[in-house]
Amino acid sequence: MSIWDRLGDFITRVSSSASSGVADVVEAVRTVFSGDADLRRRVAFSVAMIALSAKMAKADGIVTQDEVRAFQEIFEVPPSQTRNVARLYNLAQQDVAGFETYAERMAQLCGSGHSNCVMLEDILDGLFHIAKADGLIHEREGLFLHRIAQIFRIDEAHYESILARHVNLGAADPYVVLGIERGKPFEEVRKRYRKLVSDNHPDRLIARGLPQEFIKIATTRVAAINAAYEMIERGLRHA
């Protein structure tokens, strides 16, 4: 049975109760998949991404077709499970609990408990991918994403690096993307770059629980890291 079939069965079970909200969803993930830690991580990531993207759309007040397409790039949902994913998305939008409550519960479900948790960074990256799909990140979306990062215990410097992968921050952009100070020796830049590429290789993301279908997140992240490094390298070469 595929991850989507398992997720579809789970959504059907949870959404059958009219009172189901974020607390019920999180507890159901823990209970239903208690015997399979790997599957639980994969389902938890999927649930977090679907629910928080729904909350982001509600916070922004509008869902564009570009954002729908970006969502579909991350979630290559089989036609047989489209209705179930929509059911969870709508459940999250209709739930009276605020997005901060959702983020806190999802951090408990998916996170390591440490700051700058890579699994939670994966979720934040996915939300950025959707938010920027229409060409810009709107003010409400920016506030939403920044608050999510705070709840996820992603520190400000690390958040700036994530932001820089998605939004042009000007001349400092490539250095911010790599999370390294301007003026560092090129060998340090290269060392930092190689570590980031290694840490964010798609195989690493799969190993920590991302379903195979969501590797769009990894490929766009590595592309931004490569572009930043190449920009720095060109600048130093012509300096």
mmCIF file of C-alpha atoms in Angstrom:
data_model
loop_
_atom_site.group_PDB
_atom_site.id
_atom_site.type_symbol
_atom_site.label_atom_id
_atom_site.label_comp_id
_atom_site.label_asym_id
_atom_site.label_seq_id
_atom_site.Cartn_x
_atom_site.Cartn_y
_atom_site.Cartn_z
ATOM 1 C CA MET A 1 0.000 0.000 0.000
ATOM 2 C CA SER A 2 1.449 3.395 -1.007
ATOM 3 C CA ILE A 3 1.938 6.357 1.337
ATOM 4 C CA TRP A 4 -1.035 8.039 -0.330
ATOM 5 C CA ASP A 5 -3.295 5.043 0.234
ATOM 6 C CA ARG A 6 -2.295 4.950 3.890
ATOM 7 C CA LEU A 7 -2.757 8.696 4.191
ATOM 8 C CA GLY A 8 -6.140 8.456 2.450
ATOM 9 C CA ASP A 9 -7.341 5.785 4.855
ATOM 10 C CA PHE A 10 -6.153 7.880 7.768
ATOM 11 C CA ILE A 11 -7.891 11.052 6.546
ATOM 12 C CA THR A 12 -11.134 9.160 6.015
ATOM 13 C CA ARG A 13 -10.977 7.838 9.563
ATOM 14 C CA VAL A 14 -10.160 11.205 11.162
ATOM 15 C CA SER A 15 -12.546 13.372 9.147
ATOM 16 C CA SER A 16 -15.479 11.050 9.813
ATOM 17 C CA SER A 17 -15.885 12.846 13.144
ATOM 18 C CA ALA A 18 -17.440 16.296 12.892
ATOM 19 C CA SER A 19 -15.513 17.420 15.970
ATOM 20 C CA SER A 20 -12.121 16.528 14.523
ATOM 21 C CA GLY A 21 -9.663 19.384 14.789
ATOM 22 C CA VAL A 22 -5.930 19.791 15.063
ATOM 23 C CA ALA A 23 -5.714 17.983 18.415
ATOM 24 C CA ASP A 24 -7.649 14.993 17.081
ATOM 25 C CA VAL A 25 -5.567 14.847 13.891
ATOM 26 C CA VAL A 26 -2.224 14.942 15.732
ATOM 27 C CA GLU A 27 -3.298 12.345 18.275
ATOM 28 C CA ALA A 28 -4.639 10.114 15.505
ATOM 29 C CA VAL A 29 -1.283 10.189 13.685
ATOM 30 C CA ARG A 30 0.476 9.139 16.885
ATOM 31 C CA THR A 31 -2.007 6.366 17.591
ATOM 32 C CA VAL A 32 -2.679 4.929 14.139
ATOM 33 C CA PHE A 33 0.993 4.755 13.155
ATOM 34 C CA SER A 34 2.495 4.039 16.566
ATOM 35 C CA GLY A 35 4.024 0.774 15.399
ATOM 36 C CA ASP A 36 5.901 2.189 12.403
ATOM 37 C CA ALA A 37 8.107 5.197 13.193
ATOM 38 C CA ASP A 38 9.207 5.744 9.573
ATOM 39 C CA LEU A 39 5.661 5.703 8.238
ATOM 40 C CA ARG A 40 4.545 7.952 11.087
ATOM 41 C CA ARG A 41 7.196 10.549 10.122
ATOM 42 C CA ARG A 42 6.127 10.454 6.486
ATOM 43 C CA VAL A 43 2.438 10.781 7.291
ATOM 44 C CA ALA A 44 3.146 13.489 9.882
ATOM 45 C CA PHE A 45 5.099 15.529 7.343
ATOM 46 C CA SER A 46 2.288 15.197 4.806
ATOM 47 C CA VAL A 47 -0.386 16.157 7.334
ATOM 48 C CA ALA A 48 1.665 19.144 8.541
ATOM 49 C CA MET A 49 2.245 20.433 5.012
ATOM 50 C CA ILE A 50 -1.402 20.072 3.979
ATOM 51 C CA ALA A 51 -2.795 21.561 7.181
ATOM 52 C CA LEU A 52 -0.387 24.494 7.436
ATOM 53 C CA SER A 53 -0.719 25.388 3.753
ATOM 54 C CA ALA A 54 -4.477 25.507 4.321
ATOM 55 C CA LYS A 55 -3.960 27.770 7.326
ATOM 56 C CA MET A 56 -1.613 29.979 5.287
ATOM 57 C CA ALA A 57 -4.246 30.336 2.573
ATOM 58 C CA LYS A 58 -6.801 31.306 5.198
ATOM 59 C CA ALA A 59 -4.420 33.854 6.749
ATOM 60 C CA ASP A 60 -3.699 35.392 3.338
ATOM 61 C CA GLY A 61 -7.373 35.389 2.383
ATOM 62 C CA ILE A 62 -6.881 34.158 -1.185
ATOM 63 C CA VAL A 63 -5.696 31.034 -3.005
ATOM 64 C CA THR A 64 -4.318 31.660 -6.506
ATOM 65 C CA GLN A 65 -4.053 29.087 -9.285
ATOM 66 C CA ASP A 66 -0.266 29.491 -9.132
ATOM 67 C CA GLU A 67 -0.344 28.449 -5.480
ATOM 68 C CA VAL A 68 -2.539 25.472 -6.327
ATOM 69 C CA ARG A 69 -0.027 24.403 -8.969
ATOM 70 C CA ALA A 70 2.867 24.836 -6.510
ATOM 71 C CA PHE A 71 0.991 22.699 -4.000
ATOM 72 C CA GLN A 72 0.553 20.047 -6.684
ATOM 73 C CA GLU A 73 4.277 20.174 -7.503
ATOM 74 C CA ILE A 74 5.068 19.138 -3.952
ATOM 75 C CA PHE A 75 2.125 16.791 -3.582
ATOM 76 C CA GLU A 76 1.865 14.563 -6.616
ATOM 77 C CA VAL A 77 -1.408 13.162 -5.371
ATOM 78 C CA PRO A 78 -2.917 10.198 -7.252
ATOM 79 C CA PRO A 79 -6.395 10.998 -8.637
ATOM 80 C CA SER A 80 -7.879 8.367 -6.341
ATOM 81 C CA GLN A 81 -6.711 10.323 -3.274
ATOM 82 C CA THR A 82 -7.414 13.898 -4.396
ATOM 83 C CA ARG A 83 -10.720 13.994 -2.525
ATOM 84 C CA ASN A 84 -9.120 12.801 0.709
ATOM 85 C CA VAL A 85 -6.360 15.427 0.569
ATOM 86 C CA ALA A 86 -8.997 18.104 -0.118
ATOM 87 C CA ARG A 87 -10.943 16.814 2.880
ATOM 88 C CA LEU A 88 -7.979 17.333 5.232
ATOM 89 C CA TYR A 89 -7.216 20.738 3.655
ATOM 90 C CA ASN A 90 -10.801 21.866 4.208
ATOM 91 C CA LEU A 91 -10.825 20.471 7.738
ATOM 92 C CA ALA A 92 -7.799 22.606 8.592
ATOM 93 C CA GLN A 93 -9.335 25.715 7.029
ATOM 94 C CA GLN A 94 -12.616 25.251 8.884
ATOM 95 C CA ASP A 95 -11.060 24.392 12.244
ATOM 96 C CA VAL A 96 -11.532 27.272 14.687
ATOM 97 C CA ALA A 97 -8.052 26.684 16.124
ATOM 98 C CA GLY A 98 -5.582 29.338 14.975
ATOM 99 C CA PHE A 99 -2.555 28.582 12.826
ATOM 100 C CA GLU A 100 -0.246 29.010 15.823
ATOM 101 C CA THR A 101 -1.977 26.116 17.566
ATOM 102 C CA TYR A 102 -1.526 24.036 14.423
ATOM 103 C CA ALA A 103 2.154 24.960 14.170
ATOM 104 C CA GLU A 104 2.781 24.098 17.825
ATOM 105 C CA ARG A 105 1.125 20.699 17.488
ATOM 106 C CA MET A 106 2.903 19.945 14.210
ATOM 107 C CA ALA A 107 6.236 20.916 15.774
ATOM 108 C CA GLN A 108 5.569 18.425 18.566
ATOM 109 C CA LEU A 109 4.578 15.777 16.045
ATOM 110 C CA CYS A 110 7.340 16.262 13.465
ATOM 111 C CA GLY A 111 10.146 18.031 15.271
ATOM 112 C CA SER A 112 13.212 16.817 17.111
ATOM 113 C CA GLY A 113 12.681 19.195 20.015
ATOM 114 C CA HIS A 114 15.869 21.065 19.138
ATOM 115 C CA SER A 115 16.255 24.457 17.464
ATOM 116 C CA ASN A 116 16.685 24.542 13.678
ATOM 117 C CA CYS A 117 15.183 21.070 13.330
ATOM 118 C CA VAL A 118 15.706 19.955 9.726
ATOM 119 C CA MET A 119 12.303 18.246 9.474
ATOM 120 C CA LEU A 120 10.542 21.463 10.453
ATOM 121 C CA GLU A 121 12.761 23.386 8.043
ATOM 122 C CA ASP A 122 11.513 21.052 5.308
ATOM 123 C CA ILE A 123 7.928 22.005 6.149
ATOM 124 C CA LEU A 124 8.776 25.722 6.188
ATOM 125 C CA ASP A 125 10.555 25.392 2.834
ATOM 126 C CA GLY A 126 7.459 23.773 1.353
ATOM 127 C CA LEU A 127 5.271 26.614 2.642
ATOM 128 C CA PHE A 128 7.646 29.167 1.104
ATOM 129 C CA HIS A 129 7.497 27.297 -2.207
ATOM 130 C CA ILE A 130 3.719 27.625 -2.230
ATOM 131 C CA ALA A 131 3.631 31.228 -0.964
ATOM 132 C CA LYS A 132 5.991 32.574 -3.644
ATOM 133 C CA ALA A 133 4.283 30.754 -6.515
ATOM 134 C CA ASP A 134 2.363 33.819 -7.688
ATOM 135 C CA GLY A 135 5.570 35.830 -8.022
ATOM 136 C CA LEU A 136 5.808 37.424 -4.593
ATOM 137 C CA ILE A 137 5.277 36.709 -0.936
ATOM 138 C CA HIS A 138 2.451 38.903 0.310
ATOM 139 C CA GLU A 139 2.739 40.727 3.622
ATOM 140 C CA ARG A 140 0.323 38.431 5.444
ATOM 141 C CA GLU A 141 2.096 35.366 4.084
ATOM 142 C CA GLY A 142 5.442 36.795 5.220
ATOM 143 C CA LEU A 143 4.136 37.403 8.726
ATOM 144 C CA PHE A 144 2.622 33.905 8.769
ATOM 145 C CA LEU A 145 5.885 32.251 7.676
ATOM 146 C CA HIS A 146 7.996 34.227 10.132
ATOM 147 C CA ARG A 147 5.700 33.294 13.008
ATOM 148 C CA ILE A 148 5.752 29.638 11.950
ATOM 149 C CA ALA A 149 9.564 29.768 12.024
ATOM 150 C CA GLN A 150 9.486 31.198 15.549
ATOM 151 C CA ILE A 151 7.145 28.454 16.742
ATOM 152 C CA PHE A 152 9.362 25.860 15.031
ATOM 153 C CA ARG A 153 12.342 27.297 16.976
ATOM 154 C CA ILE A 154 14.190 28.242 13.808
ATOM 155 C CA ASP A 155 16.553 31.029 14.856
ATOM 156 C CA GLU A 156 16.558 34.378 13.086
ATOM 157 C CA ALA A 157 19.837 33.883 11.206
ATOM 158 C CA HIS A 158 18.734 30.483 9.944
ATOM 159 C CA TYR A 159 15.348 31.887 8.987
ATOM 160 C CA GLU A 160 17.094 34.603 6.958
ATOM 161 C CA SER A 161 18.980 31.881 5.056
ATOM 162 C CA ILE A 162 15.722 30.076 4.280
ATOM 163 C CA LEU A 163 14.076 33.352 3.254
ATOM 164 C CA ALA A 164 17.012 34.183 0.967
ATOM 165 C CA ARG A 165 16.554 30.918 -0.912
ATOM 166 C CA HIS A 166 13.115 32.132 -1.938
ATOM 167 C CA VAL A 167 13.304 35.949 -1.990
ATOM 168 C CA ASN A 168 16.009 38.166 -3.479
ATOM 169 C CA LEU A 169 17.496 40.077 -0.556
ATOM 170 C CA GLY A 170 19.891 42.146 -2.656
ATOM 171 C CA ALA A 171 23.674 42.134 -2.766
ATOM 172 C CA ALA A 172 24.081 40.019 0.383
ATOM 173 C CA ASP A 173 21.718 37.372 -0.943
ATOM 174 C CA PRO A 174 24.240 34.632 -1.901
ATOM 175 C CA TYR A 175 26.088 34.910 1.404
ATOM 176 C CA VAL A 176 22.844 34.806 3.376
ATOM 177 C CA VAL A 177 21.719 31.728 1.423
ATOM 178 C CA LEU A 178 24.909 29.910 2.434
ATOM 179 C CA GLY A 179 24.722 31.256 5.980
ATOM 180 C CA ILE A 180 28.252 32.631 5.906
ATOM 181 C CA GLU A 181 29.651 36.093 6.484
ATOM 182 C CA ARG A 182 30.871 38.158 3.558
ATOM 183 C CA GLY A 183 34.673 38.405 3.544
ATOM 184 C CA LYS A 184 35.369 34.863 4.736
ATOM 185 C CA PRO A 185 38.220 33.055 2.887
ATOM 186 C CA PHE A 186 36.998 31.248 -0.216
ATOM 187 C CA GLU A 187 38.032 27.883 1.242
ATOM 188 C CA GLU A 188 35.582 28.439 4.098
ATOM 189 C CA VAL A 189 32.873 29.385 1.608
ATOM 190 C CA ARG A 190 33.577 26.215 -0.375
ATOM 191 C CA LYS A 191 33.550 24.076 2.776
ATOM 192 C CA ARG A 192 30.220 25.569 3.850
ATOM 193 C CA TYR A 193 28.783 25.054 0.369
ATOM 194 C CA ARG A 194 29.802 21.401 0.214
ATOM 195 C CA LYS A 195 28.286 20.728 3.642
ATOM 196 C CA LEU A 196 24.991 22.342 2.627
ATOM 197 C CA VAL A 197 24.824 20.339 -0.599
ATOM 198 C CA SER A 198 25.545 17.131 1.313
ATOM 199 C CA ASP A 199 23.025 17.903 4.074
ATOM 200 C CA ASN A 200 20.302 18.784 1.573
ATOM 201 C CA HIS A 201 20.798 15.999 -0.952
ATOM 202 C CA PRO A 202 17.423 14.434 -1.817
ATOM 203 C CA ASP A 203 18.553 11.103 -0.379
ATOM 204 C CA ARG A 204 19.126 12.794 2.985
ATOM 205 C CA LEU A 205 15.609 14.236 2.955
ATOM 206 C CA ILE A 206 14.094 10.833 2.185
ATOM 207 C CA ALA A 207 16.162 9.301 5.000
ATOM 208 C CA ARG A 208 14.727 11.743 7.520
ATOM 209 C CA GLY A 209 11.154 11.046 6.559
ATOM 210 C CA LEU A 210 10.125 13.020 3.492
ATOM 211 C CA PRO A 211 8.100 10.903 1.083
ATOM 212 C CA GLN A 212 9.702 10.312 -2.306
ATOM 213 C CA GLU A 213 6.976 12.411 -3.921
ATOM 214 C CA PHE A 214 8.126 15.602 -2.172
ATOM 215 C CA ILE A 215 11.662 15.792 -3.507
ATOM 216 C CA LYS A 216 10.730 19.003 -5.310
ATOM 217 C CA ILE A 217 11.596 20.703 -2.011
ATOM 218 C CA ALA A 218 15.102 19.223 -2.004
ATOM 219 C CA THR A 219 15.855 19.991 -5.640
ATOM 220 C CA THR A 220 14.791 23.641 -5.385
ATOM 221 C CA ARG A 221 16.788 24.064 -2.172
ATOM 222 C CA VAL A 222 19.964 22.613 -3.703
ATOM 223 C CA ALA A 223 19.449 24.729 -6.840
ATOM 224 C CA ALA A 224 19.360 27.888 -4.695
ATOM 225 C CA ILE A 225 22.504 26.798 -2.821
ATOM 226 C CA ASN A 226 24.321 26.082 -6.106
ATOM 227 C CA ALA A 227 23.279 29.424 -7.579
ATOM 228 C CA ALA A 228 24.475 31.298 -4.478
ATOM 229 C CA TYR A 229 27.848 29.551 -4.520
ATOM 230 C CA GLU A 230 28.344 30.193 -8.229
ATOM 231 C CA MET A 231 27.518 33.885 -7.729
ATOM 232 C CA ILE A 232 30.070 34.191 -4.937
ATOM 233 C CA GLU A 233 32.676 32.282 -6.931
ATOM 234 C CA ARG A 234 32.211 34.527 -9.987
ATOM 235 C CA GLY A 235 32.430 37.645 -7.836
ATOM 236 C CA LEU A 236 35.661 36.536 -6.184
ATOM 237 C CA ARG A 237 37.178 35.454 -9.488
ATOM 238 C CA HIS A 238 36.609 38.898 -11.016
ATOM 239 C CA ALA A 239 37.509 40.861 -7.907
#
